[in-house]
Coordinates of C-alpha atoms and ligand atoms in Angstrom, one line a residue:
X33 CA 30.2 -25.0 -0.6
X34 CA 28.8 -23.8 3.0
X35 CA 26.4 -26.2 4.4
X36 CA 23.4 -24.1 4.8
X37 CA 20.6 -27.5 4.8
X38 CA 18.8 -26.2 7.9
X39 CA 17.2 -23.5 5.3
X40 CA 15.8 -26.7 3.8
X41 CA 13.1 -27.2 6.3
X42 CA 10.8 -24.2 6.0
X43 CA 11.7 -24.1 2.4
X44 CA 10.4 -27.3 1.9
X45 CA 7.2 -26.4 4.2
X46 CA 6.8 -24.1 1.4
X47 CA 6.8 -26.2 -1.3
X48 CA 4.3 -28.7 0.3
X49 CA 1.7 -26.0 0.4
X50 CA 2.3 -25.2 -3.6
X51 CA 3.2 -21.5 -2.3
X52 CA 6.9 -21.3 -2.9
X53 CA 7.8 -17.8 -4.3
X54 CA 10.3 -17.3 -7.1
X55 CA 11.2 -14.3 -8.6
X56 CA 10.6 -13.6 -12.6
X57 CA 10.9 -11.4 -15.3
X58 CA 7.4 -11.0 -17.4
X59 CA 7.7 -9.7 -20.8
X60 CA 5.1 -8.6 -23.7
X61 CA 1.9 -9.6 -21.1
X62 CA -0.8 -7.2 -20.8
X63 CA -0.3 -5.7 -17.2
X64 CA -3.4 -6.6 -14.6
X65 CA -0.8 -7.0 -11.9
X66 CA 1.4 -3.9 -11.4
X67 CA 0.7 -1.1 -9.1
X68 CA 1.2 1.5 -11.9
X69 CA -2.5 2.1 -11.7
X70 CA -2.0 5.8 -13.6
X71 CA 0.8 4.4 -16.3
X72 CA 3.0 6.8 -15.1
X73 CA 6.3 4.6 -15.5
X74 CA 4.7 3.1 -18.6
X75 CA 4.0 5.9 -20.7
X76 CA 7.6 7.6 -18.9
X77 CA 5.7 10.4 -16.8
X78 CA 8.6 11.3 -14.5
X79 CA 11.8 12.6 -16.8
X80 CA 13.6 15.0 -15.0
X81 CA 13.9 18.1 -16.2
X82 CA 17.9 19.8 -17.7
X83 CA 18.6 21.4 -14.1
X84 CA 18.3 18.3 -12.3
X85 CA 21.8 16.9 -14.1
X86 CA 23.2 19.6 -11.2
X87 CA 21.7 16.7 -8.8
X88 CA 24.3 14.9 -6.5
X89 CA 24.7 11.4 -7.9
X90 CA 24.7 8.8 -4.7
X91 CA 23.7 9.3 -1.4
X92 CA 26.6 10.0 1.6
X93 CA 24.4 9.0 5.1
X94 CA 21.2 9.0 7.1
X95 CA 19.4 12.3 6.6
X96 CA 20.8 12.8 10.9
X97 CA 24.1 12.9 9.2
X98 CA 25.3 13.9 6.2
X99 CA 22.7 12.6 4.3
X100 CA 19.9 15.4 4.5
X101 CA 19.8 18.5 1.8
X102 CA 18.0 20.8 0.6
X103 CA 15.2 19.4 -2.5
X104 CA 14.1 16.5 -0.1
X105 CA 13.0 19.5 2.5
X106 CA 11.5 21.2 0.0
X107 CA 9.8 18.1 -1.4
X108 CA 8.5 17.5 2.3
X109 CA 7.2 21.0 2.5
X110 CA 5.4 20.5 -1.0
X111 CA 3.5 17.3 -0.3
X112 CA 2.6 18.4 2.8
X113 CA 1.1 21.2 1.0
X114 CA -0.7 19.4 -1.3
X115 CA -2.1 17.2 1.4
X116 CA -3.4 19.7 4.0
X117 CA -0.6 18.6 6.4
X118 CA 1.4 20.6 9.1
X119 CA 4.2 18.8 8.2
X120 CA 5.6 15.3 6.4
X121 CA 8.4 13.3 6.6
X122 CA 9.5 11.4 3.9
X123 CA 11.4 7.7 4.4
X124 CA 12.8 5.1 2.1
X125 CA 9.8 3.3 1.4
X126 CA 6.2 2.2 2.8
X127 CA 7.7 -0.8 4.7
X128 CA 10.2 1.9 6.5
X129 CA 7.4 4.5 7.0
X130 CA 5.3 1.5 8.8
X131 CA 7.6 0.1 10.7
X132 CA 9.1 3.3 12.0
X133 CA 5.8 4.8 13.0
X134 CA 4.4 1.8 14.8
X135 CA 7.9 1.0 16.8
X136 CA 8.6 4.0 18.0
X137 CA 4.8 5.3 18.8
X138 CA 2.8 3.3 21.4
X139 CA 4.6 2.4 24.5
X140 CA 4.6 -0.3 26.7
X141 CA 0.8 -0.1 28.6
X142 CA -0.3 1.4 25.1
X143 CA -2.7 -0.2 23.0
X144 CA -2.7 -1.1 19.3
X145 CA -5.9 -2.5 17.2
X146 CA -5.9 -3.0 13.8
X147 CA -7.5 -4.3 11.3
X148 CA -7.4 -8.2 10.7
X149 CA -6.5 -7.7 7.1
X150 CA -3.3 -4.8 7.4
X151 CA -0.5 -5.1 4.9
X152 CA 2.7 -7.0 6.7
X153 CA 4.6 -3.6 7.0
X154 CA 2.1 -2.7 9.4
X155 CA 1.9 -5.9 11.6
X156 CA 5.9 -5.9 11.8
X157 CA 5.9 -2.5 13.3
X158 CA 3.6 -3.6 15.6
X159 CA 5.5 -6.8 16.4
X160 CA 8.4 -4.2 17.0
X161 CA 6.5 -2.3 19.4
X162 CA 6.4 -2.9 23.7
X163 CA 2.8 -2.1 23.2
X164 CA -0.5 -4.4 23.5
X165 CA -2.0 -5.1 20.2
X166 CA -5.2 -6.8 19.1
X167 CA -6.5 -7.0 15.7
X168 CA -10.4 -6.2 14.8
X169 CA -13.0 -8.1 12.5
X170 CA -11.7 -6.0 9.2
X171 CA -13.8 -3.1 8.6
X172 CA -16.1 -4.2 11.6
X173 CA -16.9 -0.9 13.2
X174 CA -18.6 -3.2 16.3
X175 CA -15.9 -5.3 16.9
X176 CA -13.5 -2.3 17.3
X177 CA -15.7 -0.9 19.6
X178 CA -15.9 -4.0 21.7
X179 CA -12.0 -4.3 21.5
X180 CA -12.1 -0.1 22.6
X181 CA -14.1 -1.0 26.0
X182 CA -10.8 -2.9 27.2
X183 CA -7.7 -1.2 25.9
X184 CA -5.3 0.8 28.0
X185 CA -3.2 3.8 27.6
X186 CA -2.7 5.5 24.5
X187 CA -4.9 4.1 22.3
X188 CA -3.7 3.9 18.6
X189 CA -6.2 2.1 15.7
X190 CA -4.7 1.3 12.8
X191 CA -6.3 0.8 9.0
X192 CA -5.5 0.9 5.3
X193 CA -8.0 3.5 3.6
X194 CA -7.8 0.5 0.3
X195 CA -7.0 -2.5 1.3
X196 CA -3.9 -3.7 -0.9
X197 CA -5.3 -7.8 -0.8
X198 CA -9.2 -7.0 -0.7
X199 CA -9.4 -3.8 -3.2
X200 CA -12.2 -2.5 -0.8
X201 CA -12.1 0.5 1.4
X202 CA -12.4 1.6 5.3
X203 CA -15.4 2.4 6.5
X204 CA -13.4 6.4 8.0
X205 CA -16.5 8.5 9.2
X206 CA -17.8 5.1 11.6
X207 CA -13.8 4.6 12.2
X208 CA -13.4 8.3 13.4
X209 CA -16.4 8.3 15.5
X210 CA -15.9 5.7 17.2
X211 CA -12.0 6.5 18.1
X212 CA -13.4 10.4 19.2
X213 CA -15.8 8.4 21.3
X214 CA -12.6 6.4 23.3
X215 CA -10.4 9.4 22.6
X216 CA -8.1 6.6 20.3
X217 CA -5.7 8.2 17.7
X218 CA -6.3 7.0 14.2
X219 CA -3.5 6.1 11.7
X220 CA -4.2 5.3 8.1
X221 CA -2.5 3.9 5.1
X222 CA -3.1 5.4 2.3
X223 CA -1.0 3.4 0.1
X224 CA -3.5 2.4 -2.3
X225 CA -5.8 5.1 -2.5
X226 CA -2.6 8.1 -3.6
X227 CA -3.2 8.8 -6.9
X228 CA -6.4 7.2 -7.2
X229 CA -8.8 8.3 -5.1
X230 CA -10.4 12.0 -5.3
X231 CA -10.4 14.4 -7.6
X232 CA -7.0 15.3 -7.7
X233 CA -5.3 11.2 -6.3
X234 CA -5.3 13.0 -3.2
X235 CA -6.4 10.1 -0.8
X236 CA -9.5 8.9 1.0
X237 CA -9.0 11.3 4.0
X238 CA -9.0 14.3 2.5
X239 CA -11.5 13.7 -0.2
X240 CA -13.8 13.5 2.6
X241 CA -12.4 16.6 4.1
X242 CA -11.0 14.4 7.3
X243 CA -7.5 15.5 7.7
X244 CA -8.1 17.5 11.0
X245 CA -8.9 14.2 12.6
X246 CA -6.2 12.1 11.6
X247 CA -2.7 11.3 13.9
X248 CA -1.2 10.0 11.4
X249 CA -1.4 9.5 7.3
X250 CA 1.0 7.6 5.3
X251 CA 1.3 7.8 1.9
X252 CA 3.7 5.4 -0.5
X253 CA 5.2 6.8 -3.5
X254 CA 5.6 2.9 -4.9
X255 CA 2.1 2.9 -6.2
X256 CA 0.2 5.2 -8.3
X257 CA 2.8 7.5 -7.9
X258 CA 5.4 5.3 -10.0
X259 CA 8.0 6.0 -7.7
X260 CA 9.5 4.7 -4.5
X261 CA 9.9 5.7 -0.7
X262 CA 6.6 7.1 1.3
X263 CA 6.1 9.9 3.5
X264 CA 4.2 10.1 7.1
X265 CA 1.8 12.8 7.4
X266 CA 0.7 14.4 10.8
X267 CA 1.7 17.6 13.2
X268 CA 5.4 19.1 13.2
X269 CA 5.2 17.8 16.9
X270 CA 4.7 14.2 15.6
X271 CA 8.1 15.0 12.5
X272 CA 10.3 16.1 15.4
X273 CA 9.3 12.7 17.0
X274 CA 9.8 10.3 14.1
X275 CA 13.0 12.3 13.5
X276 CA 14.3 11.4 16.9
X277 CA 12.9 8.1 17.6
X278 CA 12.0 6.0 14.5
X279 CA 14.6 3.7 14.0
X280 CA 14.1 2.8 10.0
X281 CA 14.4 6.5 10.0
X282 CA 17.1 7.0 12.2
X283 CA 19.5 4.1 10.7
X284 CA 19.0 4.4 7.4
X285 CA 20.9 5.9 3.9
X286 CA 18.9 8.6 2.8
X287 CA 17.2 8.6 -0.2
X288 CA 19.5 9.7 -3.3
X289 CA 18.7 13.2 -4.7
X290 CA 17.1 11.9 -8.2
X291 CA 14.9 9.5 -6.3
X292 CA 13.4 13.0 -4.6
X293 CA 13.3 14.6 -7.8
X294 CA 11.2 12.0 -9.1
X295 CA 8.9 11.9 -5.9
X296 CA 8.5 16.0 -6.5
X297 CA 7.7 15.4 -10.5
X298 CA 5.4 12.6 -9.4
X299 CA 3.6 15.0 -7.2
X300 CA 3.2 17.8 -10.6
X301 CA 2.0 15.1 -12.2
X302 CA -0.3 13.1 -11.2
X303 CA -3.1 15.6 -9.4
X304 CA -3.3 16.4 -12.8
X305 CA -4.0 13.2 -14.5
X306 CA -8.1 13.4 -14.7
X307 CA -8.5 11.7 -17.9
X308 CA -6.6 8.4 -16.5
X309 CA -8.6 8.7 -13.1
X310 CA -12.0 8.6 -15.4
X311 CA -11.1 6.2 -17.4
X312 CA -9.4 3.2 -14.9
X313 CA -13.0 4.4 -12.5
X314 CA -14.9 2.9 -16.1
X315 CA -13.0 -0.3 -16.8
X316 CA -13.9 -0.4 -12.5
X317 CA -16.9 -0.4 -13.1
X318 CA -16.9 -2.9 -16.3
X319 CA -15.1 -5.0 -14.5
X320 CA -17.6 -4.9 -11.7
X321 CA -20.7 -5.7 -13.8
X322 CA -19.2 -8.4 -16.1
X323 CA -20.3 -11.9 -15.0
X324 CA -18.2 -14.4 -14.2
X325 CA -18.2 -18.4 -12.7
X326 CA -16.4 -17.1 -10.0
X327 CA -16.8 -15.0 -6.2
X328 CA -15.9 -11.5 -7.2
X329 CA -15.2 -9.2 -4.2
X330 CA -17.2 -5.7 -4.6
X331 CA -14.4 -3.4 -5.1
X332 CA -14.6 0.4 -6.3
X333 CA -11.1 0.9 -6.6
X334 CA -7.9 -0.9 -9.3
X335 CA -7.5 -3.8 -7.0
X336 CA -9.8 -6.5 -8.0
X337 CA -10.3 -9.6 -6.7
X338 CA -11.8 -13.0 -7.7
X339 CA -11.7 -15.6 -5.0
X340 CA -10.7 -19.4 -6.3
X341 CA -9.8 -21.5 -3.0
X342 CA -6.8 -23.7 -3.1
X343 CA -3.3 -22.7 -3.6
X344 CA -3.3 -25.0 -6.2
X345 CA -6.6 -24.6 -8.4
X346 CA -5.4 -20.7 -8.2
X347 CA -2.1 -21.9 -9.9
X348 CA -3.7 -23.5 -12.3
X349 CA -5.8 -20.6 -13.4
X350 CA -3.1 -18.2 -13.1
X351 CA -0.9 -19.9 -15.3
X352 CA -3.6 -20.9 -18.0
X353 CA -4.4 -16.4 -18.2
X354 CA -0.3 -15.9 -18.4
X355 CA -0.1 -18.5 -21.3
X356 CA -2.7 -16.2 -22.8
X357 CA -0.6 -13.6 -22.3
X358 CA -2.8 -11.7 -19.4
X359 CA -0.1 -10.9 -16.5
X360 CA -2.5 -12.1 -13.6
X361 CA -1.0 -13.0 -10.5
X362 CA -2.4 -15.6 -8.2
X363 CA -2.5 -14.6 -4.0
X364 CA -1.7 -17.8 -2.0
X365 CA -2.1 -18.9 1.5
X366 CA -0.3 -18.3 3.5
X367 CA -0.2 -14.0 2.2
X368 CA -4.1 -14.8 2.4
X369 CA -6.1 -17.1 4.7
X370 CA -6.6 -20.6 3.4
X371 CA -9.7 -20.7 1.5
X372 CA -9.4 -17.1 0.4
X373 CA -6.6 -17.6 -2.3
X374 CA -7.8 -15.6 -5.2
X375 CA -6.4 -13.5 -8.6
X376 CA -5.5 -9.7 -7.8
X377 CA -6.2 -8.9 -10.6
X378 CA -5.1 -5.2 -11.1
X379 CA -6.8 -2.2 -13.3
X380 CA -5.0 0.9 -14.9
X381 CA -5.7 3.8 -16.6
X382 CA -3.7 2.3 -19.8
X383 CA -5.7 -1.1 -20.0
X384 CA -8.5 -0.9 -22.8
X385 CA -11.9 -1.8 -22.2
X386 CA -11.1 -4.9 -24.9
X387 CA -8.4 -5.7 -22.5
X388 CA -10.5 -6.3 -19.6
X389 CA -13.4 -8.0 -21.8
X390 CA -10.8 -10.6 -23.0
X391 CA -10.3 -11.3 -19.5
X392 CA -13.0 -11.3 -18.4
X393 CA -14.3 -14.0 -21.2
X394 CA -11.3 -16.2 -20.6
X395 CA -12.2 -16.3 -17.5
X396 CA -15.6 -17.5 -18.3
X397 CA -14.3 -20.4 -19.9
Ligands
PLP469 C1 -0.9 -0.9 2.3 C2 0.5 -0.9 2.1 N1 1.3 -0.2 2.9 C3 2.7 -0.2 2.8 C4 3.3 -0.9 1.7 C5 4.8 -0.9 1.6 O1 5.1 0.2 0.7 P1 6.5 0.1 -0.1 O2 6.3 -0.8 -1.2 O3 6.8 1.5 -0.4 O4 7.5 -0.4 0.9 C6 2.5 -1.6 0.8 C7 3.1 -2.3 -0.3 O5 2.7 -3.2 -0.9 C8 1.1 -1.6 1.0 O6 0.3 -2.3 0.2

């Protein structure tokens, strides 16, 4: 056996603070913890139609090499139709997209500043980047503005439009201003908001008619959209420039034909689904009003979230809801600050309003 014991030190770290990750297989639980917020991979949204058996099994290369064709480009052109975008680019997932958009972007002298909260896929680009970054009071408008008054170069600010730990959403029309005001380009994450928010899952940004004013939008296909991979959003200028510089782009297998087949059904599909939207927006709002003995974050989107400090009192309640069969999943420090380890617990259009009641009641007790 290879001697591998200096793994045991940070591992064991882990399992002082109660917040070593394992991985599982949950069965027969009622779902409040997957991102299928529209049930599209529960109630099998995405089959593929009799002409895509023609579809190349496999995938042969990066998309600079052999690995580029023909539905991906038109699956591109499509979604950035549907979005109001010159153009789109599509990479192997929402970590990629991040990480290639933030490396490659700001330059050393640049400045970054995001948001205290951003998901990791966002804070590892940065990492990755020669730029300067500070992060800003999350959602804090003022603090931005204060951290604006000393940056240098390009300016990029970065945000999530819903915030994937918190449930609650950016504050865009202050955010633009204030990046016109110090000529700063805006980048958003969109993740949790595709498929969910406006009338047809189109995103924060363009249900309040902000496109024009965005550098850059990234959408993930691993969410609502019951799919995987993510695409950035922005000018041809700024495609041509992710094509030739971002890395996870550049060095990377393509996606397989099926997976963009899937990503183009994805897109028929759910702009349509209005019924699901309405009812996961009531069960929101249920959940919002129900009382509990607990700090409940105000949330108007899937991602709710109940705040029980202590990795281990979480635990505890986590895995007295699972025993009741209610697929809850506790957030530990160190994914969240200490203090601020809570349930996420997760609404979707296929959860009945019993559902969430039970849940809400055991949660009373
Ligand atoms: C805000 C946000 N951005 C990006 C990602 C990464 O997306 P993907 O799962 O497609 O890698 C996630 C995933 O959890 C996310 O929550």
């Amino acid at each position: 056996m290879y001697n591998d014991e200096f793994l045991n030190k940070k591992l064991n770290e882990r399992k002082q603070q109660n917040a070593f990750r394992t991985l599982r297989i949950i069965k027969d639980k009622i779902d409040f913890c997957s991102n299928d917020y529209l049930g599209i991979v529960k109630n099998n949204l995405l089959q593929l139609s009799t002409d895509n058996c023609q579809l190349r099994i496999g995938s042969t290369g990066s998309r600079l090499l052999s690995g580029n064709y023909k539905l991906i480009e038109e699956t591109e052109k499509e979604i950035a139709i549907f979005h109001q975008s010159q153009a789109a680019l599509i990479f192997n997932s929402g970590y990629d997209a991040n990480v290639g958009l933030l490396s490659s972007i700001p330059q050393r002298g640049d400045t970054i500043l995001y948001d205290f909260l951003l998901h990791a896929s966002i804070r590892d680009g940065i990492r990755l980047s020669f730029a300067e970054s500070f992060s800003f009071a999350h959602n804090d408008v003022n603090d931005l503005e204060k951290k604006l008054n000393h940056a240098k170069g390009n300016i990029f600010v970065v945000t999530e439009s819903v915030f994937s730990m918190d449930g609650d959403i950016c504050p865009l029309q202050q955010l633009i201003q204030v990046c016109k005001k110090y000529n700063a380009h805006l980048i958003i994450d969109e993740a949790h908001a595709t498929g969910v928010v406006g009338e047809r899952g189109e995103g924060l940004v363009q249900h309040l008619q902000l496109q024009d004013t965005m550098f850059a939008r990234l959408h993930t296909f691993g969410k609502a959209c019951g799919c995987h991979g993510a695409v950035v959003l922005g000018s041809q200028r700024l495609k041509d420039y992710l094509i030739n510089f971002a890395r996870s782009f550049i060095y990377s297998t393509a996606l397989p034909e099926h997976t963009a087949a899937i990503i183009k059904r994805s897109y028929e599909t759910f702009p349509c689904l209005h019924n699901e939207r309405k009812h996961l927006h009531q069960l929101i709002h249920f959940f919002q009003s129900a009382n509990i003995p607990f700090e409940k974050l105000s949330s108007s989107t899937p991602i709710q979230v109940v705040i029980v400090p202590g990795n281990d009192a979480i635990k505890i309640l986590s895995e007295r809801l699972q025993q009741k069969k209610f697929d809850v999943r506790p957030i530990l420090y160190p994914t969240v600050q200490k203090g601020k380890e809570r349930l996420r617990i997760v609404l979707h259009s296929f959860n009945s309003e019993r559902e969430v009641e039970s849940l809400v009641n055991e949660l009373k007790k």
